[in-house]
Amino acid sequence: QSMAWKNFVWILNLAYSVPLVWDPIESSPPQSVRITLKFKKKQASRDQVAVMSWNIQDSTGDGSNKFENKEFLSILKQANILCLQETKKQVKIEGYLSFNSNRKNSRSGGVCILAENDLRKGVSSVLCSESDDIIVVKLDKNFLKLDFDLFLVCYYISPAYSSYVKKNPDYTANTFSALDSICIRLRQKGEVIMCGDANARTGKLPDYILWACNAPAMHDIYNDIGLEHDIEEPRNNSDLTISEPH
């Protein structure tokens, strides 16, 4: 796998102090990724929670309902919490709590977080009025026996060339600004994991910050997590598309 994935998992592990395991699902499409939060405390309500993030590209785009498709549902049910993007409508699945946010006066976008009913007492919605394309839930520290509340942020950002952005020229800047302010606010209350689709396809561009290659702080991060510096490692990305900059 690309070094970018390895860094993704480790950086989350460093930032949020929750052991995470990237778990590729063979039967799932490349637009999805699953991470597993493993809890160390034996007295926790459960010892791990699998979170899947997936841009499903419309739940009824081809005239059928994907949520009535057995294969589609079998993939979703490999996770305890689902962060879905481009739902384009309200989503509900039997056996799951459903949290939805959809754009007003638009058929595009849409984000949803689904959580298994077994997590009902530990999952709650967090008010997020800054953007229709961002939804947040809180995983309660007392329910999961953690030392902190854990906030899950699901977001979607339309491509820079999309008709929605052309109609709303301030949309991209406003959405990124909303993400910033929301995460800053939540970090004062607990830890944050972001799962979403920013339409940031980078092909085989470097997966590191060029100007920060020799910054001592960056080296410290690599040393802290026991990961070899990957500046010279080429990207192993099958998606060669590079998105137009936001």
PDB file of C-alpha atoms in Angstrom:
ATOM      1  CA  GLN A   1       0.000   0.000   0.000  1.00  0.00           C
ATOM      2  CA  SER A   2       0.980   3.635  -0.395  1.00  0.00           C
ATOM      3  CA  MET A   3       3.052   5.133   2.383  1.00  0.00           C
ATOM      4  CA  ALA A   4       0.306   7.756   2.583  1.00  0.00           C
ATOM      5  CA  TRP A   5      -2.020   5.166   4.130  1.00  0.00           C
ATOM      6  CA  LYS A   6       0.593   4.108   6.671  1.00  0.00           C
ATOM      7  CA  ASN A   7       1.145   7.733   7.655  1.00  0.00           C
ATOM      8  CA  PHE A   8      -2.624   8.304   7.826  1.00  0.00           C
ATOM      9  CA  VAL A   9      -3.046   5.589  10.420  1.00  0.00           C
ATOM     10  CA  TRP A  10       0.004   6.477  12.459  1.00  0.00           C
ATOM     11  CA  ILE A  11      -0.680  10.197  12.523  1.00  0.00           C
ATOM     12  CA  LEU A  12      -4.200   9.531  13.782  1.00  0.00           C
ATOM     13  CA  ASN A  13      -2.722   7.232  16.389  1.00  0.00           C
ATOM     14  CA  LEU A  14      -0.317   9.969  17.508  1.00  0.00           C
ATOM     15  CA  ALA A  15      -2.857  12.770  17.452  1.00  0.00           C
ATOM     16  CA  TYR A  16      -5.732  11.064  19.209  1.00  0.00           C
ATOM     17  CA  SER A  17      -4.065   8.544  21.525  1.00  0.00           C
ATOM     18  CA  VAL A  18      -6.462   5.828  20.362  1.00  0.00           C
ATOM     19  CA  PRO A  19      -4.846   2.804  18.699  1.00  0.00           C
ATOM     20  CA  LEU A  20      -6.131   2.646  15.124  1.00  0.00           C
ATOM     21  CA  VAL A  21      -5.790  -0.131  12.578  1.00  0.00           C
ATOM     22  CA  TRP A  22      -6.308   0.496   8.870  1.00  0.00           C
ATOM     23  CA  ASP A  23      -8.288  -2.479   7.660  1.00  0.00           C
ATOM     24  CA  PRO A  24      -8.728  -2.728   3.875  1.00  0.00           C
ATOM     25  CA  ILE A  25     -11.907  -4.546   2.929  1.00  0.00           C
ATOM     26  CA  GLU A  26     -11.394  -6.723  -0.135  1.00  0.00           C
ATOM     27  CA  SER A  27     -15.023  -6.569  -1.205  1.00  0.00           C
ATOM     28  CA  SER A  28     -15.342  -2.802  -0.889  1.00  0.00           C
ATOM     29  CA  PRO A  29     -14.634  -0.202  -3.599  1.00  0.00           C
ATOM     30  CA  PRO A  30     -11.533   2.010  -3.501  1.00  0.00           C
ATOM     31  CA  GLN A  31     -13.550   5.018  -2.345  1.00  0.00           C
ATOM     32  CA  SER A  32     -13.991   3.506   1.105  1.00  0.00           C
ATOM     33  CA  VAL A  33     -11.659   3.019   4.048  1.00  0.00           C
ATOM     34  CA  ARG A  34     -12.216   1.400   7.422  1.00  0.00           C
ATOM     35  CA  ILE A  35     -10.369   2.140  10.640  1.00  0.00           C
ATOM     36  CA  THR A  36     -10.701   0.220  13.871  1.00  0.00           C
ATOM     37  CA  LEU A  37     -10.534   1.947  17.236  1.00  0.00           C
ATOM     38  CA  LYS A  38      -9.212  -0.541  19.776  1.00  0.00           C
ATOM     39  CA  PHE A  39      -9.759   0.270  23.431  1.00  0.00           C
ATOM     40  CA  LYS A  40      -7.255  -0.885  26.002  1.00  0.00           C
ATOM     41  CA  LYS A  41      -9.494  -0.870  29.053  1.00  0.00           C
ATOM     42  CA  LYS A  42     -11.130  -4.241  29.640  1.00  0.00           C
ATOM     43  CA  GLN A  43     -14.080  -2.697  31.426  1.00  0.00           C
ATOM     44  CA  ALA A  44     -15.123  -0.749  28.320  1.00  0.00           C
ATOM     45  CA  SER A  45     -18.570  -1.426  26.863  1.00  0.00           C
ATOM     46  CA  ARG A  46     -16.775  -3.025  23.900  1.00  0.00           C
ATOM     47  CA  ASP A  47     -13.097  -3.481  23.081  1.00  0.00           C
ATOM     48  CA  GLN A  48     -13.206  -1.990  19.599  1.00  0.00           C
ATOM     49  CA  VAL A  49     -15.331   0.018  17.165  1.00  0.00           C
ATOM     50  CA  ALA A  50     -14.900  -0.176  13.379  1.00  0.00           C
ATOM     51  CA  VAL A  51     -15.544   3.095  11.523  1.00  0.00           C
ATOM     52  CA  MET A  52     -16.028   3.142   7.743  1.00  0.00           C
ATOM     53  CA  SER A  53     -15.896   6.253   5.548  1.00  0.00           C
ATOM     54  CA  TRP A  54     -17.379   5.915   2.047  1.00  0.00           C
ATOM     55  CA  ASN A  55     -18.534   8.249  -0.705  1.00  0.00           C
ATOM     56  CA  ILE A  56     -21.492   6.211  -1.956  1.00  0.00           C
ATOM     57  CA  GLN A  57     -22.180   8.551  -4.902  1.00  0.00           C
ATOM     58  CA  ASP A  58     -25.933   8.795  -4.449  1.00  0.00           C
ATOM     59  CA  SER A  59     -28.089   6.221  -2.736  1.00  0.00           C
ATOM     60  CA  THR A  60     -30.593   6.094  -5.623  1.00  0.00           C
ATOM     61  CA  GLY A  61     -28.614   7.458  -8.572  1.00  0.00           C
ATOM     62  CA  ASP A  62     -29.308   4.621 -11.019  1.00  0.00           C
ATOM     63  CA  GLY A  63     -33.006   4.476 -10.258  1.00  0.00           C
ATOM     64  CA  SER A  64     -32.629   1.739  -7.646  1.00  0.00           C
ATOM     65  CA  ASN A  65     -32.157   2.006  -3.901  1.00  0.00           C
ATOM     66  CA  LYS A  66     -28.628   0.931  -2.924  1.00  0.00           C
ATOM     67  CA  PHE A  67     -29.816   0.353   0.617  1.00  0.00           C
ATOM     68  CA  GLU A  68     -31.996  -2.481  -0.653  1.00  0.00           C
ATOM     69  CA  ASN A  69     -29.017  -4.163  -2.330  1.00  0.00           C
ATOM     70  CA  LYS A  70     -27.764  -7.130  -0.270  1.00  0.00           C
ATOM     71  CA  GLU A  71     -24.148  -6.841  -1.424  1.00  0.00           C
ATOM     72  CA  PHE A  72     -24.067  -3.112  -0.656  1.00  0.00           C
ATOM     73  CA  LEU A  73     -25.539  -3.675   2.803  1.00  0.00           C
ATOM     74  CA  SER A  74     -23.125  -6.526   3.526  1.00  0.00           C
ATOM     75  CA  ILE A  75     -20.225  -4.128   2.990  1.00  0.00           C
ATOM     76  CA  LEU A  76     -21.737  -1.431   5.201  1.00  0.00           C
ATOM     77  CA  LYS A  77     -22.409  -3.890   7.997  1.00  0.00           C
ATOM     78  CA  GLN A  78     -18.709  -4.678   8.320  1.00  0.00           C
ATOM     79  CA  ALA A  79     -18.480  -1.474  10.370  1.00  0.00           C
ATOM     80  CA  ASN A  80     -20.131  -0.317  13.585  1.00  0.00           C
ATOM     81  CA  ILE A  81     -20.176   3.348  12.550  1.00  0.00           C
ATOM     82  CA  LEU A  82     -20.561   4.574   8.955  1.00  0.00           C
ATOM     83  CA  CYS A  83     -19.593   8.011   7.650  1.00  0.00           C
ATOM     84  CA  LEU A  84     -21.221   8.393   4.229  1.00  0.00           C
ATOM     85  CA  GLN A  85     -20.828  11.186   1.687  1.00  0.00           C
ATOM     86  CA  GLU A  86     -22.908  12.215  -1.345  1.00  0.00           C
ATOM     87  CA  THR A  87     -26.007  10.540   0.047  1.00  0.00           C
ATOM     88  CA  LYS A  88     -28.213  13.240  -1.591  1.00  0.00           C
ATOM     89  CA  LYS A  89     -31.152  12.323   0.653  1.00  0.00           C
ATOM     90  CA  GLN A  90     -32.079  11.169   4.150  1.00  0.00           C
ATOM     91  CA  VAL A  91     -30.603   7.743   4.865  1.00  0.00           C
ATOM     92  CA  LYS A  92     -31.933   5.178   7.314  1.00  0.00           C
ATOM     93  CA  ILE A  93     -30.901   1.541   7.791  1.00  0.00           C
ATOM     94  CA  GLU A  94     -32.601  -0.935  10.071  1.00  0.00           C
ATOM     95  CA  GLY A  95     -30.463  -1.550  13.140  1.00  0.00           C
ATOM     96  CA  TYR A  96     -28.633   1.788  12.952  1.00  0.00           C
ATOM     97  CA  LEU A  97     -29.105   5.241  14.441  1.00  0.00           C
ATOM     98  CA  SER A  98     -29.188   7.780  11.633  1.00  0.00           C
ATOM     99  CA  PHE A  99     -27.788  11.333  11.599  1.00  0.00           C
ATOM    100  CA  ASN A 100     -28.253  13.224   8.309  1.00  0.00           C
ATOM    101  CA  SER A 101     -27.458  16.627   6.834  1.00  0.00           C
ATOM    102  CA  ASN A 102     -28.531  17.615   3.331  1.00  0.00           C
ATOM    103  CA  ARG A 103     -28.098  20.743   1.260  1.00  0.00           C
ATOM    104  CA  LYS A 104     -31.039  23.075   1.019  1.00  0.00           C
ATOM    105  CA  ASN A 105     -32.449  23.504  -2.498  1.00  0.00           C
ATOM    106  CA  SER A 106     -29.917  21.126  -4.040  1.00  0.00           C
ATOM    107  CA  ARG A 107     -29.863  17.478  -5.096  1.00  0.00           C
ATOM    108  CA  SER A 108     -26.080  17.258  -4.685  1.00  0.00           C
ATOM    109  CA  GLY A 109     -23.966  16.563  -1.597  1.00  0.00           C
ATOM    110  CA  GLY A 110     -25.412  15.113   1.566  1.00  0.00           C
ATOM    111  CA  VAL A 111     -23.596  13.553   4.530  1.00  0.00           C
ATOM    112  CA  CYS A 112     -24.724  10.916   6.998  1.00  0.00           C
ATOM    113  CA  ILE A 113     -23.394   9.108  10.053  1.00  0.00           C
ATOM    114  CA  LEU A 114     -24.936   5.751  10.963  1.00  0.00           C
ATOM    115  CA  ALA A 115     -24.216   4.042  14.291  1.00  0.00           C
ATOM    116  CA  GLU A 116     -25.311   0.568  15.378  1.00  0.00           C
ATOM    117  CA  ASN A 117     -28.224   0.553  17.819  1.00  0.00           C
ATOM    118  CA  ASP A 118     -25.957  -1.129  20.375  1.00  0.00           C
ATOM    119  CA  LEU A 119     -24.082   2.188  20.577  1.00  0.00           C
ATOM    120  CA  ARG A 120     -27.265   4.197  21.181  1.00  0.00           C
ATOM    121  CA  LYS A 121     -26.350   5.199  24.737  1.00  0.00           C
ATOM    122  CA  GLY A 122     -22.874   6.317  23.702  1.00  0.00           C
ATOM    123  CA  VAL A 123     -23.528   8.281  20.491  1.00  0.00           C
ATOM    124  CA  SER A 124     -25.158  11.691  20.223  1.00  0.00           C
ATOM    125  CA  SER A 125     -25.489  14.408  17.593  1.00  0.00           C
ATOM    126  CA  VAL A 126     -23.501  17.628  17.947  1.00  0.00           C
ATOM    127  CA  LEU A 127     -25.028  20.878  16.673  1.00  0.00           C
ATOM    128  CA  CYS A 128     -23.126  22.049  13.611  1.00  0.00           C
ATOM    129  CA  SER A 129     -24.783  25.052  11.958  1.00  0.00           C
ATOM    130  CA  GLU A 130     -21.776  26.323   9.978  1.00  0.00           C
ATOM    131  CA  SER A 131     -22.294  24.085   6.929  1.00  0.00           C
ATOM    132  CA  ASP A 132     -24.842  21.637   5.503  1.00  0.00           C
ATOM    133  CA  ASP A 133     -21.887  19.523   4.304  1.00  0.00           C
ATOM    134  CA  ILE A 134     -20.563  18.741   7.792  1.00  0.00           C
ATOM    135  CA  ILE A 135     -22.096  16.505  10.437  1.00  0.00           C
ATOM    136  CA  VAL A 136     -20.678  15.631  13.859  1.00  0.00           C
ATOM    137  CA  VAL A 137     -21.417  12.979  16.467  1.00  0.00           C
ATOM    138  CA  LYS A 138     -19.891  12.489  19.898  1.00  0.00           C
ATOM    139  CA  LEU A 139     -18.753   9.115  21.232  1.00  0.00           C
ATOM    140  CA  ASP A 140     -19.228   9.389  24.972  1.00  0.00           C
ATOM    141  CA  LYS A 141     -16.157   8.745  27.103  1.00  0.00           C
ATOM    142  CA  ASN A 142     -18.199   7.220  29.935  1.00  0.00           C
ATOM    143  CA  PHE A 143     -19.900   4.716  27.632  1.00  0.00           C
ATOM    144  CA  LEU A 144     -16.615   3.630  26.017  1.00  0.00           C
ATOM    145  CA  LYS A 145     -14.585   4.050  29.231  1.00  0.00           C
ATOM    146  CA  LEU A 146     -12.146   6.474  27.592  1.00  0.00           C
ATOM    147  CA  ASP A 147     -10.318   9.373  29.196  1.00  0.00           C
ATOM    148  CA  PHE A 148     -11.904  11.796  26.710  1.00  0.00           C
ATOM    149  CA  ASP A 149     -14.946  12.288  24.502  1.00  0.00           C
ATOM    150  CA  LEU A 150     -14.279  11.403  20.860  1.00  0.00           C
ATOM    151  CA  PHE A 151     -15.856  13.507  18.103  1.00  0.00           C
ATOM    152  CA  LEU A 152     -16.402  12.066  14.638  1.00  0.00           C
ATOM    153  CA  VAL A 153     -16.630  14.667  11.855  1.00  0.00           C
ATOM    154  CA  CYS A 154     -18.089  13.580   8.501  1.00  0.00           C
ATOM    155  CA  TYR A 155     -17.803  16.094   5.662  1.00  0.00           C
ATOM    156  CA  TYR A 156     -18.095  16.490   1.894  1.00  0.00           C
ATOM    157  CA  ILE A 157     -16.613  19.212  -0.348  1.00  0.00           C
ATOM    158  CA  SER A 158     -17.688  19.467  -3.989  1.00  0.00           C
ATOM    159  CA  PRO A 159     -15.043  19.517  -6.754  1.00  0.00           C
ATOM    160  CA  ALA A 160     -13.766  22.970  -7.712  1.00  0.00           C
ATOM    161  CA  TYR A 161     -15.149  22.527 -11.243  1.00  0.00           C
ATOM    162  CA  SER A 162     -18.634  21.398 -10.200  1.00  0.00           C
ATOM    163  CA  SER A 163     -21.788  23.288 -11.107  1.00  0.00           C
ATOM    164  CA  TYR A 164     -22.579  23.686  -7.402  1.00  0.00           C
ATOM    165  CA  VAL A 165     -19.328  25.576  -6.785  1.00  0.00           C
ATOM    166  CA  LYS A 166     -19.843  27.709  -9.890  1.00  0.00           C
ATOM    167  CA  LYS A 167     -23.246  28.732  -8.539  1.00  0.00           C
ATOM    168  CA  ASN A 168     -21.802  29.344  -5.064  1.00  0.00           C
ATOM    169  CA  PRO A 169     -18.330  30.904  -5.561  1.00  0.00           C
ATOM    170  CA  ASP A 170     -17.658  31.304  -1.826  1.00  0.00           C
ATOM    171  CA  TYR A 171     -18.692  27.728  -1.038  1.00  0.00           C
ATOM    172  CA  THR A 172     -15.247  26.065  -0.908  1.00  0.00           C
ATOM    173  CA  ALA A 173     -13.571  28.723   1.235  1.00  0.00           C
ATOM    174  CA  ASN A 174     -16.568  28.853   3.565  1.00  0.00           C
ATOM    175  CA  THR A 175     -16.681  25.064   3.973  1.00  0.00           C
ATOM    176  CA  PHE A 176     -12.979  24.733   4.773  1.00  0.00           C
ATOM    177  CA  SER A 177     -13.315  27.661   7.185  1.00  0.00           C
ATOM    178  CA  ALA A 178     -16.247  25.891   8.838  1.00  0.00           C
ATOM    179  CA  LEU A 179     -14.198  22.691   9.198  1.00  0.00           C
ATOM    180  CA  ASP A 180     -11.425  24.691  10.849  1.00  0.00           C
ATOM    181  CA  SER A 181     -13.689  26.426  13.339  1.00  0.00           C
ATOM    182  CA  ILE A 182     -15.618  23.246  14.169  1.00  0.00           C
ATOM    183  CA  CYS A 183     -12.463  21.198  14.823  1.00  0.00           C
ATOM    184  CA  ILE A 184     -10.893  23.965  16.914  1.00  0.00           C
ATOM    185  CA  ARG A 185     -14.060  24.168  19.011  1.00  0.00           C
ATOM    186  CA  LEU A 186     -14.315  20.395  19.432  1.00  0.00           C
ATOM    187  CA  ARG A 187     -10.641  20.015  20.375  1.00  0.00           C
ATOM    188  CA  GLN A 188     -11.400  22.063  23.484  1.00  0.00           C
ATOM    189  CA  LYS A 189     -13.863  19.363  24.528  1.00  0.00           C
ATOM    190  CA  GLY A 190     -12.168  16.133  23.448  1.00  0.00           C
ATOM    191  CA  GLU A 191     -10.392  14.428  20.555  1.00  0.00           C
ATOM    192  CA  VAL A 192     -11.405  14.628  16.897  1.00  0.00           C
ATOM    193  CA  ILE A 193     -11.363  12.217  13.949  1.00  0.00           C
ATOM    194  CA  MET A 194     -12.275  13.584  10.511  1.00  0.00           C
ATOM    195  CA  CYS A 195     -13.760  11.248   7.884  1.00  0.00           C
ATOM    196  CA  GLY A 196     -14.847  12.645   4.562  1.00  0.00           C
ATOM    197  CA  ASP A 197     -14.274  13.455   0.923  1.00  0.00           C
ATOM    198  CA  ALA A 198     -12.579  16.743   0.023  1.00  0.00           C
ATOM    199  CA  ASN A 199     -12.291  15.780  -3.664  1.00  0.00           C
ATOM    200  CA  ALA A 200      -8.540  16.184  -3.297  1.00  0.00           C
ATOM    201  CA  ARG A 201      -7.225  13.651  -5.811  1.00  0.00           C
ATOM    202  CA  THR A 202      -3.455  14.030  -5.878  1.00  0.00           C
ATOM    203  CA  GLY A 203      -2.288  11.319  -8.291  1.00  0.00           C
ATOM    204  CA  LYS A 204       1.365  10.589  -7.606  1.00  0.00           C
ATOM    205  CA  LEU A 205       2.230  14.005  -6.188  1.00  0.00           C
ATOM    206  CA  PRO A 206       4.392  13.838  -3.026  1.00  0.00           C
ATOM    207  CA  ASP A 207       2.415  12.914   0.089  1.00  0.00           C
ATOM    208  CA  TYR A 208       4.527  15.168   2.300  1.00  0.00           C
ATOM    209  CA  ILE A 209       4.932  18.935   2.674  1.00  0.00           C
ATOM    210  CA  LEU A 210       7.903  19.944   0.547  1.00  0.00           C
ATOM    211  CA  TRP A 211       8.894  23.005   2.572  1.00  0.00           C
ATOM    212  CA  ALA A 212       8.712  21.038   5.823  1.00  0.00           C
ATOM    213  CA  CYS A 213      11.008  18.203   4.749  1.00  0.00           C
ATOM    214  CA  ASN A 214      13.855  19.388   6.921  1.00  0.00           C
ATOM    215  CA  ALA A 215      11.813  20.908   9.722  1.00  0.00           C
ATOM    216  CA  PRO A 216      12.891  19.461  13.107  1.00  0.00           C
ATOM    217  CA  ALA A 217       9.275  19.150  14.249  1.00  0.00           C
ATOM    218  CA  MET A 218       8.449  16.885  11.322  1.00  0.00           C
ATOM    219  CA  HIS A 219      11.405  14.628  12.114  1.00  0.00           C
ATOM    220  CA  ASP A 220      10.297  14.505  15.754  1.00  0.00           C
ATOM    221  CA  ILE A 221       6.869  13.223  14.712  1.00  0.00           C
ATOM    222  CA  TYR A 222       8.404  10.426  12.645  1.00  0.00           C
ATOM    223  CA  ASN A 223      10.748   9.506  15.501  1.00  0.00           C
ATOM    224  CA  ASP A 224       7.931   9.547  18.050  1.00  0.00           C
ATOM    225  CA  ILE A 225       5.822   7.050  16.119  1.00  0.00           C
ATOM    226  CA  GLY A 226       8.763   4.876  15.041  1.00  0.00           C
ATOM    227  CA  LEU A 227       8.208   5.391  11.316  1.00  0.00           C
ATOM    228  CA  GLU A 228      10.981   5.752   8.802  1.00  0.00           C
ATOM    229  CA  HIS A 229      11.045   9.064   6.979  1.00  0.00           C
ATOM    230  CA  ASP A 230       9.437   8.498   3.566  1.00  0.00           C
ATOM    231  CA  ILE A 231      10.555  11.565   1.607  1.00  0.00           C
ATOM    232  CA  GLU A 232      12.234   9.401  -1.014  1.00  0.00           C
ATOM    233  CA  GLU A 233       9.397   6.894  -1.210  1.00  0.00           C
ATOM    234  CA  PRO A 234       7.401   7.106  -4.470  1.00  0.00           C
ATOM    235  CA  ARG A 235       3.615   7.156  -4.276  1.00  0.00           C
ATOM    236  CA  ASN A 236       1.982   3.844  -5.115  1.00  0.00           C
ATOM    237  CA  ASN A 237      -1.354   5.255  -6.208  1.00  0.00           C
ATOM    238  CA  SER A 238      -3.475   3.603  -8.891  1.00  0.00           C
ATOM    239  CA  ASP A 239      -5.533   6.794  -9.233  1.00  0.00           C
ATOM    240  CA  LEU A 240      -3.434   9.092 -11.429  1.00  0.00           C
ATOM    241  CA  THR A 241      -5.956  11.944 -11.551  1.00  0.00           C
ATOM    242  CA  ILE A 242      -4.964  15.307 -10.065  1.00  0.00           C
ATOM    243  CA  SER A 243      -7.885  17.497  -9.054  1.00  0.00           C
ATOM    244  CA  GLU A 244      -8.073  21.145  -9.924  1.00  0.00           C
ATOM    245  CA  PRO A 245      -6.950  23.115  -6.813  1.00  0.00           C
ATOM    246  CA  HIS A 246      -9.770  24.345  -4.575  1.00  0.00           C
TER     247      HIS A 246
END
